PDB file of C-alpha atoms in Angstrom:
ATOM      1  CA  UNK A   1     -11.775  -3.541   2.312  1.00 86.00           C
ATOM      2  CA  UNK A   2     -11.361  -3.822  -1.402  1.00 96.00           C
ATOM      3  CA  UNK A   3     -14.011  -3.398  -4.354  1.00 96.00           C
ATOM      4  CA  UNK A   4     -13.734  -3.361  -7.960  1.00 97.00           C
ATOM      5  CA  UNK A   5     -16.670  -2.650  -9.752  1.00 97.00           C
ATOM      6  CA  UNK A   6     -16.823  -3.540 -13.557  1.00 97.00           C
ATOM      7  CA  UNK A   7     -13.180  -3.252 -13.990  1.00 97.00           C
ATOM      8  CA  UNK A   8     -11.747  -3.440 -17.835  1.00 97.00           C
ATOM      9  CA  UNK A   9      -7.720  -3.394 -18.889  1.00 97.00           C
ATOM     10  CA  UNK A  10      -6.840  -2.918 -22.487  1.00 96.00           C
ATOM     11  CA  UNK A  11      -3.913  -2.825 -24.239  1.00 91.00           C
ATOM     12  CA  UNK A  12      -2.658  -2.662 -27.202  1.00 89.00           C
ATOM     13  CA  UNK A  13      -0.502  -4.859 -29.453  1.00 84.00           C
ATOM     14  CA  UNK A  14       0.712  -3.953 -32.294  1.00 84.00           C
ATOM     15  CA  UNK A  15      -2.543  -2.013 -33.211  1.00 85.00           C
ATOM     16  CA  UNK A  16      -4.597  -4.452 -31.679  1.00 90.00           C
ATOM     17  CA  UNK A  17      -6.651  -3.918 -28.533  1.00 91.00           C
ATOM     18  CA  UNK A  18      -6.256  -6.264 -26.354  1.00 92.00           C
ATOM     19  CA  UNK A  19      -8.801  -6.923 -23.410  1.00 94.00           C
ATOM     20  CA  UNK A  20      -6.680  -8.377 -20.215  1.00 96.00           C
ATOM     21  CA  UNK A  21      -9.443  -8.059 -18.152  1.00 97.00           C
ATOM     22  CA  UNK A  22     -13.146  -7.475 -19.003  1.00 96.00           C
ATOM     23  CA  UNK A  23     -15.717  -6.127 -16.412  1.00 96.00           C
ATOM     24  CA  UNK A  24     -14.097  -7.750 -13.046  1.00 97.00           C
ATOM     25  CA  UNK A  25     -16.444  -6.688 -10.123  1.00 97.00           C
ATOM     26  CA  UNK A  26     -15.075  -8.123  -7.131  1.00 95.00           C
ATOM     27  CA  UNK A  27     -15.192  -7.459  -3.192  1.00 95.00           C
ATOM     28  CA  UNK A  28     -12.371  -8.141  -0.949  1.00 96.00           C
ATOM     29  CA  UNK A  29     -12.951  -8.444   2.934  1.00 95.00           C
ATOM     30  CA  UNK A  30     -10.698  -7.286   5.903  1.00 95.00           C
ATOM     31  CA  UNK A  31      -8.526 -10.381   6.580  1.00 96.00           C
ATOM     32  CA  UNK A  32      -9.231 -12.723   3.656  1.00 97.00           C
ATOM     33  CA  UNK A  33      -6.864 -15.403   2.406  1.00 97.00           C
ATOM     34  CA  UNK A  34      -7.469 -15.712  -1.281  1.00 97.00           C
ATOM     35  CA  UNK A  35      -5.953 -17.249  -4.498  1.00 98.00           C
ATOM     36  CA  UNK A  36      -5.919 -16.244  -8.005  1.00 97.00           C
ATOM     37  CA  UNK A  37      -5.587 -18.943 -10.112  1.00 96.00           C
ATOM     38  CA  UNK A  38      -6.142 -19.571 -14.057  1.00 94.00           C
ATOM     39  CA  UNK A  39      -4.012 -20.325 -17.303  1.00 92.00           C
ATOM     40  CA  UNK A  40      -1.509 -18.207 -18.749  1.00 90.00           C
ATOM     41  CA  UNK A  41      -2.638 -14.988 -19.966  1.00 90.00           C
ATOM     42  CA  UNK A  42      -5.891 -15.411 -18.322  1.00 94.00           C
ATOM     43  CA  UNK A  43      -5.222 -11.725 -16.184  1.00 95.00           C
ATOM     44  CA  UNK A  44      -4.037 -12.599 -12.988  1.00 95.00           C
ATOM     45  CA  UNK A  45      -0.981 -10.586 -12.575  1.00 94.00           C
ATOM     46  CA  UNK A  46      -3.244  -7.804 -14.558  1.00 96.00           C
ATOM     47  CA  UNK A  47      -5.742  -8.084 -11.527  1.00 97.00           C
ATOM     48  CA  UNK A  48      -2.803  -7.908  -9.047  1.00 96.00           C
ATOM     49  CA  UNK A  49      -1.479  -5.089 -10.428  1.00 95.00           C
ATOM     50  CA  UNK A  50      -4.861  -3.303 -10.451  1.00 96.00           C
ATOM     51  CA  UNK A  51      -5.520  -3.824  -6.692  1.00 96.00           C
ATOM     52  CA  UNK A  52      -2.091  -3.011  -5.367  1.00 95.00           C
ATOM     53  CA  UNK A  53      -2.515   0.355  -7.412  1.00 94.00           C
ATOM     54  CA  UNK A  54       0.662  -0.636  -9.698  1.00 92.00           C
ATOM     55  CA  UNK A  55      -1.479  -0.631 -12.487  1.00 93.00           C
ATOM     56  CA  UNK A  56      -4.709   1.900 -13.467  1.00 92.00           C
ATOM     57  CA  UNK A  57      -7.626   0.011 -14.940  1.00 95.00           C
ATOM     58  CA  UNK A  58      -9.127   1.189 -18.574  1.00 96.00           C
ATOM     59  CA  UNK A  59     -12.644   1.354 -17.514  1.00 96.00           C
ATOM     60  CA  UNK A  60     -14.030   0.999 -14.065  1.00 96.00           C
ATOM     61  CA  UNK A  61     -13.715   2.113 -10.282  1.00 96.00           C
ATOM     62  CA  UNK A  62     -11.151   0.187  -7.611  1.00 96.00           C
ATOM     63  CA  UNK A  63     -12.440   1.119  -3.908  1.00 96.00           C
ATOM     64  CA  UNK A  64      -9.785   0.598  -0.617  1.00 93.00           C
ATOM     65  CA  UNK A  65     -12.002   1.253   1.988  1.00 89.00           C
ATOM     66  CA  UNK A  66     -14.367   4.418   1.273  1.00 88.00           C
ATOM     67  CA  UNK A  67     -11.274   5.575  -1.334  1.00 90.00           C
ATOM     68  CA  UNK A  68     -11.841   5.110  -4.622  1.00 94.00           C
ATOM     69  CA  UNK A  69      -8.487   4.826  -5.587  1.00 94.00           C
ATOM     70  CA  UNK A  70      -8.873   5.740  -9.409  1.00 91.00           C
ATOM     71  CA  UNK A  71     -10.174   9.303  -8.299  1.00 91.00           C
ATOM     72  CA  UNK A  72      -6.806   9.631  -6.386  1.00 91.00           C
ATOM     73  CA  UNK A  73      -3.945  11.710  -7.844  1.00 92.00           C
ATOM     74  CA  UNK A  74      -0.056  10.024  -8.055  1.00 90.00           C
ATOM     75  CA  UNK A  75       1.380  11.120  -5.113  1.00 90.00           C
ATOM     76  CA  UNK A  76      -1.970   9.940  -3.213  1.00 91.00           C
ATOM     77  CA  UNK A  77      -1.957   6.529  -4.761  1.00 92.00           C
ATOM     78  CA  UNK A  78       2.004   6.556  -3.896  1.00 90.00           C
ATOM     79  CA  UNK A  79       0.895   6.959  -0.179  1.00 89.00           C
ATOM     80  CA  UNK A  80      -1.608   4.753  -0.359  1.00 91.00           C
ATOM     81  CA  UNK A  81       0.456   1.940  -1.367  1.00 91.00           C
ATOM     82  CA  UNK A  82       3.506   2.517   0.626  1.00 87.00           C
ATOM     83  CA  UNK A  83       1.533   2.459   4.125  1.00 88.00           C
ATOM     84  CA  UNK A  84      -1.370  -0.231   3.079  1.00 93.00           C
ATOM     85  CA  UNK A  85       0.731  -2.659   0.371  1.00 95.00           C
ATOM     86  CA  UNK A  86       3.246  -5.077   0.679  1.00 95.00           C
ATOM     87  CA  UNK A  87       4.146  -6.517  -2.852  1.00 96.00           C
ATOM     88  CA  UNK A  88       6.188 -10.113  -2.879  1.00 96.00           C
ATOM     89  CA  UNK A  89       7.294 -11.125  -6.447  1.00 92.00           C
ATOM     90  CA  UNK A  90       8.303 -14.406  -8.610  1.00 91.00           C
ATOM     91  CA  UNK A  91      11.461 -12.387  -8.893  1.00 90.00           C
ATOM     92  CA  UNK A  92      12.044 -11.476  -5.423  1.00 93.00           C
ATOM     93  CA  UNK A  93      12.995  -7.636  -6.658  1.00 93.00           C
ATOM     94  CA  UNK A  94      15.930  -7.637  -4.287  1.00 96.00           C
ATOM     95  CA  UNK A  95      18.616  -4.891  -4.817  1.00 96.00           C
ATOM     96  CA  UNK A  96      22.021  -6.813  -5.145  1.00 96.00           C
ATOM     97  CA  UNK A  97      23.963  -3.957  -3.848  1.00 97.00           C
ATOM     98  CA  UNK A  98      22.336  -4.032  -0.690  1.00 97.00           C
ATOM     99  CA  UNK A  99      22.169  -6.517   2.346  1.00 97.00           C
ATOM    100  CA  UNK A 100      19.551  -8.019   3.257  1.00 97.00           C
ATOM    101  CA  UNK A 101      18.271  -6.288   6.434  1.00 97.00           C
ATOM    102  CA  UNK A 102      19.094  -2.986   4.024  1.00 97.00           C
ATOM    103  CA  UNK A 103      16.522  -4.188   1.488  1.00 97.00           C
ATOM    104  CA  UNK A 104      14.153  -4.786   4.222  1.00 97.00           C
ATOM    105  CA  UNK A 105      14.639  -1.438   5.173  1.00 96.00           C
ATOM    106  CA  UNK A 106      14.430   0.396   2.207  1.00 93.00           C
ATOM    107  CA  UNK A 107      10.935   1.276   2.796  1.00 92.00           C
ATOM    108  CA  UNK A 108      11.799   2.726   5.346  1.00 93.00           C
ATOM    109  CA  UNK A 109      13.665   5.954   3.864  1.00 89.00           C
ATOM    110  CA  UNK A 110      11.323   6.542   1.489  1.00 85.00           C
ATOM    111  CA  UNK A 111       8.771   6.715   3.968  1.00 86.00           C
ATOM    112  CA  UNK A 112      11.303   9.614   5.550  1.00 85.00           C
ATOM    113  CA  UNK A 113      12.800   7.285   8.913  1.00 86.00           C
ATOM    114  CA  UNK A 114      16.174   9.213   8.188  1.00 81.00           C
ATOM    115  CA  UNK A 115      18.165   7.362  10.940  1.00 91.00           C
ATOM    116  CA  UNK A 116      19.657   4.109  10.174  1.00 92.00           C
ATOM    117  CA  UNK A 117      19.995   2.531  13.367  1.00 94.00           C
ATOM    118  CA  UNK A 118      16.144   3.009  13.917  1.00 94.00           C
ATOM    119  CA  UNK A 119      15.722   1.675   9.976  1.00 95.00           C
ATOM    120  CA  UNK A 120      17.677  -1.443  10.870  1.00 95.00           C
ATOM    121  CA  UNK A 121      16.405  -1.972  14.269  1.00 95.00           C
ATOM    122  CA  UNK A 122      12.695  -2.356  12.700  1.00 95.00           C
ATOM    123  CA  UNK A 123      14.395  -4.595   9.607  1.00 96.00           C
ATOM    124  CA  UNK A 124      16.182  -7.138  12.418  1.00 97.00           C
ATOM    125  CA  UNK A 125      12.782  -7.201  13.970  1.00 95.00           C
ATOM    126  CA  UNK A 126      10.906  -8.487  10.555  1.00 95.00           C
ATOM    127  CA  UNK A 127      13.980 -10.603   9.662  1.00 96.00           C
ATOM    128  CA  UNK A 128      13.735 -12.660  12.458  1.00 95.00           C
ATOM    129  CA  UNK A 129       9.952 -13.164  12.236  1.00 93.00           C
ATOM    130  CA  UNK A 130      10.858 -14.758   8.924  1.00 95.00           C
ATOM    131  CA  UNK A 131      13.629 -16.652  10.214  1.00 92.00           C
ATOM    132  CA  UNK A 132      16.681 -14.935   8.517  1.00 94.00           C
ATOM    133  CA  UNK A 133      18.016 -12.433  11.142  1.00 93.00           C
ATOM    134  CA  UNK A 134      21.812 -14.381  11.132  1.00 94.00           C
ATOM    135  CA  UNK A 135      21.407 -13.746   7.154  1.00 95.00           C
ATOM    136  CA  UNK A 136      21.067 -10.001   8.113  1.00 96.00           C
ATOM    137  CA  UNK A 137      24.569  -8.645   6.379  1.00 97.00           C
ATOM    138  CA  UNK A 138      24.482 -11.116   3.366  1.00 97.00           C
ATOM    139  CA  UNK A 139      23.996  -9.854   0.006  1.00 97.00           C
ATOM    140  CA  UNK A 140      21.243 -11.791  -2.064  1.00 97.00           C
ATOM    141  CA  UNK A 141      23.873 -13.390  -3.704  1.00 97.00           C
ATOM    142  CA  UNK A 142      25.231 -14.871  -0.681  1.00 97.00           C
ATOM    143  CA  UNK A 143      21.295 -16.187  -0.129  1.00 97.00           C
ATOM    144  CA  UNK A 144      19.655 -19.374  -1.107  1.00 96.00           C
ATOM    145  CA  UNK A 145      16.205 -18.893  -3.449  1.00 95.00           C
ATOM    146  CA  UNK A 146      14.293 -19.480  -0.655  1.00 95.00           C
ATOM    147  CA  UNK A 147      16.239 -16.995   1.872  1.00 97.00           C
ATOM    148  CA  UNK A 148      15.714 -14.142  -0.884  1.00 96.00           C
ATOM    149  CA  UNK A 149      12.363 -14.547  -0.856  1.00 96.00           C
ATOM    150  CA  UNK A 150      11.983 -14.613   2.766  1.00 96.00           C
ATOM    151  CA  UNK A 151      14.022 -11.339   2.779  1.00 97.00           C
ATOM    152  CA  UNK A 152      11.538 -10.055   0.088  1.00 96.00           C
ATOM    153  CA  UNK A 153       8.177 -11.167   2.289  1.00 97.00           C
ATOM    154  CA  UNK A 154      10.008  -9.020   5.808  1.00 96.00           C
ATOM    155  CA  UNK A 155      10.182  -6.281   3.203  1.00 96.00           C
ATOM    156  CA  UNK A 156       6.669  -6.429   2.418  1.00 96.00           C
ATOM    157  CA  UNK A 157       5.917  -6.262   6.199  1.00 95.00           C
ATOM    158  CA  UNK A 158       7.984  -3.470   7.323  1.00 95.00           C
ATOM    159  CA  UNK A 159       5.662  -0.832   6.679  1.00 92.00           C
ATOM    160  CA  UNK A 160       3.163  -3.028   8.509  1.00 93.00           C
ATOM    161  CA  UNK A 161       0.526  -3.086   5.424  1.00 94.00           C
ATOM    162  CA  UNK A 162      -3.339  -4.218   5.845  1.00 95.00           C
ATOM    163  CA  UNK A 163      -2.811  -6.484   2.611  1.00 96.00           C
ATOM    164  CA  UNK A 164       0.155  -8.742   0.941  1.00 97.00           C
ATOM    165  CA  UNK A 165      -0.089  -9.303  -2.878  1.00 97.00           C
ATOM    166  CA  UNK A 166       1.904 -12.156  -4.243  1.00 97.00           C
ATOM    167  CA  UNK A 167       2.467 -12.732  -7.556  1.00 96.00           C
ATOM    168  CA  UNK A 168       4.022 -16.523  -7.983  1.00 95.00           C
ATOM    169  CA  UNK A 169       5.766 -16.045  -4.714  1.00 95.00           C
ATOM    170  CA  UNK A 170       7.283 -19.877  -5.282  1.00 94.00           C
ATOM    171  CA  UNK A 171       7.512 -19.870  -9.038  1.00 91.00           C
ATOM    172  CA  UNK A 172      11.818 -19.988  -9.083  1.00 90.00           C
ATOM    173  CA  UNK A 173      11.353 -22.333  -6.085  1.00 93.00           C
ATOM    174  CA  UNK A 174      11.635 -26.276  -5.255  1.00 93.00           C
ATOM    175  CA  UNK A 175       8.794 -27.862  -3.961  1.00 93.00           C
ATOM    176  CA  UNK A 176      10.190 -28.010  -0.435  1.00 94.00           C
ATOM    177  CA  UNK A 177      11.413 -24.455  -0.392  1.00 95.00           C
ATOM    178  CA  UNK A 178       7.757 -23.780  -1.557  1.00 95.00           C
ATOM    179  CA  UNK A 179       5.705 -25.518   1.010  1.00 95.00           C
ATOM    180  CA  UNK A 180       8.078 -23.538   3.414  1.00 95.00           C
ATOM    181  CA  UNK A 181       7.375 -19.911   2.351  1.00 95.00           C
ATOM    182  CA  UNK A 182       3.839 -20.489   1.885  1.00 96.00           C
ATOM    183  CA  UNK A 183       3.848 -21.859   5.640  1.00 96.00           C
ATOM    184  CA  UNK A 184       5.507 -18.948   6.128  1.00 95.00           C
ATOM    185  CA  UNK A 185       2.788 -16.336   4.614  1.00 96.00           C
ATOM    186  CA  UNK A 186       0.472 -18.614   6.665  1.00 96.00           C
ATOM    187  CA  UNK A 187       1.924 -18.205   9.929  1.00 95.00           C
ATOM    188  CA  UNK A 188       2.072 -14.183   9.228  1.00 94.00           C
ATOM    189  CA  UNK A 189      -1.664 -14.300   7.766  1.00 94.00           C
ATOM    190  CA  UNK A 190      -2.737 -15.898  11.136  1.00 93.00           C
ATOM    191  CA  UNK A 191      -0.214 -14.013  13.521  1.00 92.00           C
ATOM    192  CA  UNK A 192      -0.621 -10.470  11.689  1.00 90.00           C
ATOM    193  CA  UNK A 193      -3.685 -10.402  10.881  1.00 90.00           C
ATOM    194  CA  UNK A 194      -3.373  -8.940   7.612  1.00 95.00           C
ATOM    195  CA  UNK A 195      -5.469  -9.621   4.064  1.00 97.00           C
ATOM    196  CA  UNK A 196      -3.268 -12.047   1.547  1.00 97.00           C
ATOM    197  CA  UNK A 197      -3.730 -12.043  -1.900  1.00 98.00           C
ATOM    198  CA  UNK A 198      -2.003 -14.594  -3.965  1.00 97.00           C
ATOM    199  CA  UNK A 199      -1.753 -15.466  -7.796  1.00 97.00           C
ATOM    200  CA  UNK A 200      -0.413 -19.017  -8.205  1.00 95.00           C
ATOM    201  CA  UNK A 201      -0.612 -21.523 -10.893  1.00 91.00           C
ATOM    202  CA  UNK A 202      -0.186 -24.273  -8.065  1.00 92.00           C
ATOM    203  CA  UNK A 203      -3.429 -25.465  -7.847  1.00 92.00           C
ATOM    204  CA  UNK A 204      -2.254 -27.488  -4.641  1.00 93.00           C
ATOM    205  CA  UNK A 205      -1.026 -24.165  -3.050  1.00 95.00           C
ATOM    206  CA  UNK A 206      -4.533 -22.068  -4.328  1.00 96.00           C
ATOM    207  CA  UNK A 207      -6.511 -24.657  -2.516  1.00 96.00           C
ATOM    208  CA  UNK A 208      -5.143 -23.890   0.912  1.00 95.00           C
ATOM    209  CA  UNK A 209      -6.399 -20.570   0.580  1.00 97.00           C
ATOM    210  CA  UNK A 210      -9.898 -19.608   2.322  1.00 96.00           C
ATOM    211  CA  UNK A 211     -11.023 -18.312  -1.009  1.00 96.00           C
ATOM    212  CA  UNK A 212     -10.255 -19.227  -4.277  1.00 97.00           C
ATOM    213  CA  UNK A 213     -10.627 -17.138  -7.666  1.00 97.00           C
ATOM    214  CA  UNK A 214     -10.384 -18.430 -11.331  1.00 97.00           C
ATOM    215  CA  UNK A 215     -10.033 -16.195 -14.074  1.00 96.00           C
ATOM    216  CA  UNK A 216     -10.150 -17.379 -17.395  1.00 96.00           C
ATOM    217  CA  UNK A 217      -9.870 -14.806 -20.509  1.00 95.00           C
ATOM    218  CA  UNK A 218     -10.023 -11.605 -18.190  1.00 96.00           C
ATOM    219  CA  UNK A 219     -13.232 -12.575 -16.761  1.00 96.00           C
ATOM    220  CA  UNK A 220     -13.523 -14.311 -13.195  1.00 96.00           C
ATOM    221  CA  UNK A 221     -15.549 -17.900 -14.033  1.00 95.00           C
ATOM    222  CA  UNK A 222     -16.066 -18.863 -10.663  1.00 92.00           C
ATOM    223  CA  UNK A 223     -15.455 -17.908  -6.924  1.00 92.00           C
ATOM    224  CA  UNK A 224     -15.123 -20.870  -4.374  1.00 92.00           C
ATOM    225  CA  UNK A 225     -15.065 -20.091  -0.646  1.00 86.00           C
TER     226      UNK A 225
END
């Protein structure tokens, strides 16, 4: 489903180039469960980014499907990641203004579903797949850690994506709130049948994954299936 071939990422700091990632080749398949793991600064969240198309690689090609996605123009790369992306982050990215089943369903206007009881229909739908739908008109300050990220992961699924990218989905959690939302990405990896990507420095949480990655200074050091 998803190919990088030779992929670098520079930066630069302070006049300094620095290389975040440094000829990643790399094939994803339809349906995979995989982990990122590796030390700090060793280009995991730079290798997210660069598959879920928030980020443009220096040097290389990124493939989704027969698209090679750094051919594509903005508004293509837009499209591509609002119908075949979900993103869940450390943060949770919610919008405190909002309600929950309204974050879910932001999505949802952008992708041009103009009336609201159709755009909260579908959010009630993935709220109470991830067990939240009585939390429906709470603001995320009204939510536990855990319940904001759950709102966050039926936000990622609204569009209903072929791949979830997760960067430290359980980094601002406890370690029981943890082992619950990464049940809970298992359950929808098994019942949706959707590709999950995952960067974690958990090594207990990596190792439940079907397919484990370490990167060490840009550069992936070894692949363990």
């Amino acid at each position: 489903m998803i190919k990088l071939k030779e992929v670098w990422k520079t930066y630069e700091k302070q006049g300094v180039e620095i290389n975040a990632l440094k000829g990643v080749s790399l094939e994803i398949m339809d349906q995979e469960y995989i982990s990122i793991v590796g030390p700090s600064g060793s280009g995991k969240t730079t290798l997210l980014n660069i598959i879920g198309t928030i980020d443009i690689p220096t040097k290389g090609e990124v493939y989704f499907g027969d698209s090679n996605v750094t051919k594509l123009n903005d508004s293509g790369v837009s499209r591509l990641r609002r119908k075949e992306l979900g993103f869940v982050f450390q943060s949770y990215n919610l919008i405190p203004d909002l309600t929950a089943w309204e974050n879910v369903a932001l999505p949802l206007f952008y992708e041009g579903v103009g009336d609201k009881n159709e755009r909260k229909r579908r959010a009630m739908e993935v709220l109470k797949k991830v067990n939240l739908g009585e939390r429906s008109n709470h603001f995320p300050s009204e939510l536990s850690g855990g319940e904001e990220q759950r709102v966050a992961i039926a936000r990622s699924l609204i569009n209903h994506p072929k791949v979830i990218l997760a960067d430290e989905p359980t980094g601002n959690l406890d370690t029981k709130t943890s082992d619950e939302i990464i049940s809970l990405f298992e359950e929808i990896y098994n019942t949706e049948k959707i590709t999950l990507i995952m960067v974690t420095h958990n090594l207990k949480i990596a190792d439940r994954a079907k397919k484990k990655i370490q990167l060490i200074d840009g550069e992936i050091k070894e692949v363990v299936d």
